[in-house]
CSV table of C-alpha atoms and ligand atoms in Angstrom, one decimal:
chain,number,residue,atom,x,y,z
B,24,MET,CA,127.9,113.2,118.9
B,25,ILE,CA,129.5,110.3,120.7
B,26,HIS,CA,133.1,109.0,120.4
B,27,ALA,CA,132.3,106.7,117.5
B,28,ASP,CA,131.0,109.6,115.5
B,29,HIS,CA,134.2,111.6,116.1
B,30,VAL,CA,136.3,108.7,115.0
B,31,ASP,CA,134.1,108.1,111.9
B,32,LEU,CA,134.4,111.7,110.8
B,33,ILE,CA,138.2,111.8,110.6
B,34,ARG,CA,139.1,108.1,110.2
B,35,ASP,CA,139.9,108.3,106.4
B,36,GLY,CA,142.2,111.3,106.9
B,37,VAL,CA,144.2,109.7,109.7
B,38,SER,CA,144.6,106.0,109.0
B,39,GLY,CA,148.0,105.0,107.7
B,40,SER,CA,149.5,108.4,108.0
B,41,GLY,CA,152.1,108.1,110.7
B,42,SER,CA,151.9,108.5,114.4
B,43,VAL,CA,152.8,112.1,115.5
B,44,TRP,CA,149.8,114.3,115.4
B,45,ALA,CA,148.6,117.6,117.0
B,46,ASP,CA,145.1,118.6,117.8
B,47,PHE,CA,144.8,122.4,117.5
B,48,GLY,CA,142.1,123.9,119.7
B,49,SER,CA,141.6,120.5,121.3
B,50,GLY,CA,139.3,121.7,124.1
B,51,SER,CA,138.0,118.9,126.3
B,52,GLY,CA,139.4,116.4,123.8
B,53,ALA,CA,136.6,115.0,121.6
B,54,PHE,CA,139.0,114.7,118.6
B,55,THR,CA,142.1,114.1,120.8
B,56,PHE,CA,140.4,110.9,121.9
B,57,ALA,CA,139.4,110.1,118.3
B,58,LEU,CA,143.1,110.5,117.4
B,59,ALA,CA,144.1,108.3,120.3
B,60,ASP,CA,141.8,105.6,119.1
B,61,LEU,CA,143.0,105.8,115.5
B,62,LEU,CA,146.8,106.1,116.2
B,63,GLY,CA,146.9,103.4,118.8
B,64,THR,CA,149.5,103.1,121.5
B,65,ASP,CA,152.4,104.2,119.2
B,66,GLY,CA,150.8,107.6,118.8
B,67,HIS,CA,152.1,110.8,120.1
B,68,ILE,CA,149.5,113.6,120.3
B,69,TYR,CA,150.4,117.2,120.9
B,70,SER,CA,147.2,118.8,122.2
B,71,VAL,CA,147.1,122.6,121.9
B,72,ASP,CA,144.6,124.8,123.6
B,73,GLN,CA,144.5,128.2,125.3
B,74,ASN,CA,142.0,127.0,127.9
B,75,SER,CA,144.0,125.4,130.8
B,76,GLY,CA,140.8,124.1,132.5
B,77,ALA,CA,139.8,122.2,129.3
B,78,LEU,CA,143.3,120.8,129.1
B,79,ARG,CA,143.1,119.6,132.7
B,80,ASP,CA,139.8,117.8,132.1
B,81,GLN,CA,141.1,116.3,128.9
B,82,ALA,CA,144.2,114.9,130.7
B,83,VAL,CA,142.0,113.2,133.3
B,84,ALA,CA,139.7,111.7,130.7
B,85,MET,CA,142.6,110.6,128.6
B,86,ARG,CA,144.2,108.7,131.5
B,87,ARG,CA,140.9,107.0,132.1
B,88,GLN,CA,140.0,106.2,128.5
B,89,PHE,CA,143.3,105.8,126.7
B,90,PRO,CA,145.9,105.3,129.4
B,91,GLU,CA,148.7,104.2,127.0
B,92,THR,CA,148.4,107.2,124.7
B,93,GLN,CA,151.4,109.5,124.8
B,94,LEU,CA,149.7,112.9,125.3
B,95,HIS,CA,151.7,116.1,125.3
B,96,GLN,CA,149.7,119.1,126.2
B,97,ILE,CA,150.6,122.6,125.2
B,98,HIS,CA,148.8,125.6,126.8
B,99,GLY,CA,149.1,128.1,124.0
B,100,ASP,CA,147.6,130.2,121.2
B,101,PHE,CA,147.7,128.5,117.8
B,102,THR,CA,147.5,131.8,116.0
B,103,GLN,CA,151.2,132.2,117.1
B,104,ARG,CA,154.1,129.9,116.1
B,105,ILE,CA,154.2,126.9,118.5
B,106,ARG,CA,157.3,124.7,119.0
B,107,LEU,CA,156.4,121.2,117.9
B,108,PRO,CA,158.3,118.3,116.4
B,109,PRO,CA,157.7,117.6,112.7
B,110,LEU,CA,154.2,116.3,112.5
B,111,ASP,CA,152.5,113.6,110.4
B,112,GLY,CA,149.2,115.4,110.8
B,113,VAL,CA,147.2,118.1,112.5
B,114,VAL,CA,143.5,118.0,113.4
B,115,ALA,CA,141.7,121.3,113.8
B,116,ALA,CA,138.1,120.6,114.8
B,117,ASN,CA,135.6,123.4,115.5
B,118,ALA,CA,138.6,125.7,116.2
B,119,LEU,CA,139.5,127.6,113.1
B,120,HIS,CA,136.1,129.3,113.0
B,121,PHE,CA,137.2,131.5,115.9
B,122,VAL,CA,140.0,133.0,113.8
B,123,ARG,CA,139.6,135.8,111.4
B,124,ASP,CA,142.7,135.4,109.3
B,125,GLN,CA,142.5,131.7,108.6
B,126,VAL,CA,145.1,131.6,105.8
B,127,ALA,CA,147.7,133.0,108.2
B,128,VAL,CA,147.0,130.2,110.7
B,129,LEU,CA,146.9,127.5,108.0
B,130,LYS,CA,150.4,128.7,106.9
B,131,LEU,CA,151.6,128.2,110.5
B,132,VAL,CA,150.0,124.8,110.6
B,133,ARG,CA,151.7,123.8,107.3
B,134,GLU,CA,155.1,124.8,108.7
B,135,THR,CA,154.6,122.2,111.5
B,136,LEU,CA,154.0,119.3,109.1
B,137,LYS,CA,156.5,116.9,107.6
B,138,PRO,CA,156.5,116.9,103.8
B,139,GLY,CA,153.6,114.7,102.9
B,140,GLY,CA,151.9,115.5,106.2
B,141,ARG,CA,148.2,116.4,106.3
B,142,LEU,CA,145.8,118.8,107.9
B,143,VAL,CA,142.3,117.4,108.8
B,144,VAL,CA,139.7,120.0,109.6
B,145,VAL,CA,136.2,119.5,111.0
B,146,GLU,CA,133.9,122.5,110.5
B,147,TYR,CA,130.3,123.6,109.9
B,148,ASN,CA,129.5,123.5,106.2
B,149,THR,CA,128.6,127.2,105.9
B,150,ASP,CA,130.1,130.6,105.3
B,151,ARG,CA,127.6,132.4,107.5
B,152,GLY,CA,128.5,132.6,111.1
B,153,ASN,CA,126.7,133.6,114.3
B,154,GLN,CA,127.7,134.7,117.8
B,155,TRP,CA,128.9,131.2,118.8
B,156,VAL,CA,130.6,130.3,115.5
B,157,PRO,CA,131.9,133.6,114.2
B,158,ASN,CA,133.9,132.7,111.1
B,159,PRO,CA,132.9,129.2,109.7
B,160,PHE,CA,134.0,128.2,106.3
B,161,SER,CA,132.2,125.7,104.0
B,162,PHE,CA,134.1,122.9,102.3
B,163,THR,CA,134.2,125.0,99.1
B,164,THR,CA,135.8,127.9,101.0
B,165,PHE,CA,138.2,125.5,102.8
B,166,VAL,CA,139.6,124.4,99.4
B,167,LEU,CA,140.5,128.1,98.6
B,168,LEU,CA,141.9,128.8,102.1
B,169,ALA,CA,144.0,125.7,102.0
B,170,GLU,CA,145.4,126.5,98.5
B,171,GLY,CA,146.1,130.1,99.8
B,172,ALA,CA,148.2,128.6,102.5
B,173,GLY,CA,150.1,126.3,100.2
B,174,PHE,CA,148.3,123.0,100.8
B,175,GLU,CA,147.3,120.7,98.0
B,176,GLY,CA,144.9,117.9,97.3
B,177,ALA,CA,142.1,119.2,99.5
B,178,ARG,CA,139.2,116.8,99.6
B,179,GLN,CA,136.1,116.1,101.7
B,180,LEU,CA,136.4,113.0,104.0
B,181,SER,CA,132.9,112.8,105.5
B,182,SER,CA,129.9,114.8,106.5
B,183,ARG,CA,127.2,114.8,109.1
B,184,PRO,CA,123.9,116.4,108.5
B,185,GLY,CA,122.5,118.7,111.2
B,186,THR,CA,120.1,121.5,111.7
B,187,PHE,CA,122.7,123.8,113.2
B,188,LEU,CA,124.7,125.7,110.5
B,189,ASP,CA,124.0,123.1,107.8
B,190,GLY,CA,125.8,120.2,109.5
B,191,MET,CA,129.4,119.4,109.6
B,192,TYR,CA,132.1,118.1,107.3
B,193,ALA,CA,135.6,116.7,107.7
B,194,ALA,CA,138.2,117.5,105.0
B,195,VAL,CA,141.9,116.8,104.4
B,196,ALA,CA,144.7,118.8,102.6
B,197,PHE,CA,148.3,117.9,102.2
B,198,ARG,CA,151.7,119.6,102.5
B,199,VAL,CA,153.3,118.4,99.2
B,200,ASP,CA,156.8,119.6,98.8
B,201,SER,CA,158.4,119.4,95.3
B,202,GLN,CA,160.5,116.4,96.4
B,203,THR,CA,157.4,114.6,97.6
B,204,ALA,CA,155.6,115.3,94.4
B,205,ILE,CA,158.5,114.1,92.2
B,206,GLN,CA,158.9,110.9,94.3
B,207,ALA,CA,155.2,110.2,93.9
B,208,THR,CA,155.4,110.7,90.1
B,209,TYR,CA,158.7,108.8,89.5
B,210,PRO,CA,158.9,106.2,92.3
B,211,ASN,CA,161.2,103.9,90.3
B,212,ASN,CA,163.8,106.6,89.8
B,213,PHE,CA,164.0,107.1,93.5
B,214,GLN,CA,164.3,103.4,94.2
B,215,HIS,CA,167.2,103.3,91.7
B,216,LEU,CA,168.9,106.3,93.5
B,217,SER,CA,168.6,104.6,96.9
B,218,GLU,CA,170.2,101.5,95.5
B,219,ILE,CA,173.1,103.5,94.2
B,220,ASN,CA,173.5,105.2,97.6
B,221,HIS,CA,173.7,101.9,99.5
S,219,LIG,C1,134.4,124.7,120.1
S,219,LIG,S1,135.8,124.2,121.0
S,219,LIG,C2,136.3,122.7,120.1
S,219,LIG,C3,137.0,121.7,120.9
S,219,LIG,C4,137.3,120.4,120.2
S,219,LIG,N1,138.2,120.6,119.1
S,219,LIG,C5,136.0,119.8,119.6
S,219,LIG,O1,135.8,119.8,118.4
S,219,LIG,O2,135.2,119.3,120.5
S,219,LIG,C6,137.1,125.3,120.4
S,219,LIG,C7,138.4,125.2,121.2
S,219,LIG,O3,139.4,126.0,120.5
S,219,LIG,C8,140.1,126.7,121.5
S,219,LIG,N2,140.7,127.8,120.8
S,219,LIG,C9,140.1,128.8,120.1
S,219,LIG,N3,141.0,129.7,119.6
S,219,LIG,C10,142.2,129.3,120.0
S,219,LIG,C11,143.5,129.7,119.9
S,219,LIG,N4,143.8,130.9,119.2
S,219,LIG,N5,144.6,129.1,120.4
S,219,LIG,C12,144.3,127.9,121.1
S,219,LIG,N6,143.1,127.4,121.3
S,219,LIG,C13,142.0,128.1,120.8
S,219,LIG,C14,139.1,127.0,122.6
S,219,LIG,O4,139.8,127.3,123.8
S,219,LIG,C15,138.3,125.8,122.6
S,219,LIG,O5,138.8,124.8,123.5
């Protein structure tokens, strides 16, 4: 896949969503660069990986390809709680399949998001792993995992056929707090309240 393919896979989950994102398990940066492209120069990207060599390579490539992107690198383990600002979104691409207890990690991801924030995953569309991809989850399974972690509105964004592990998909799910849900259902009531408060 080339850069344009990475952008196309996640575009519908990122566009118009706000500008503070993290890339969990960013590696050498394929989807960090896709985020940089989609967020533009206002974007802040918190790039998390446990591989310091990959982060170094990523920083060099980012300076070359997207010199104005505000990249904040965090060398750490995303199965543990990581200090981050409230995020508009998180991308986890080809990273969660290394984790056994995916619901536990998704709960941590959800905590990092603002109300209304979203998680975008890119994964192989299969539930059968191998030695390189130990714990993949199909889109059908992602819906269940996301619900188990408290996310709502999971839907598939795009897919890419392939011979390795049945191709890939990108999907999105939302952190919807009760206030967000009520505001979405009764927007006029909230407009009225903000008029009273001003
Ligand atoms: C297959 S690479 C994917 C890189 C990139 N997201 C992509 O799609 O090209 C998986 C990355 O996840 C990182 N990773 C796996 N488990 C991790 C963990 N628990 N905490 C932080 N990074 C992790 C690895 O170091 C590796 O860079």
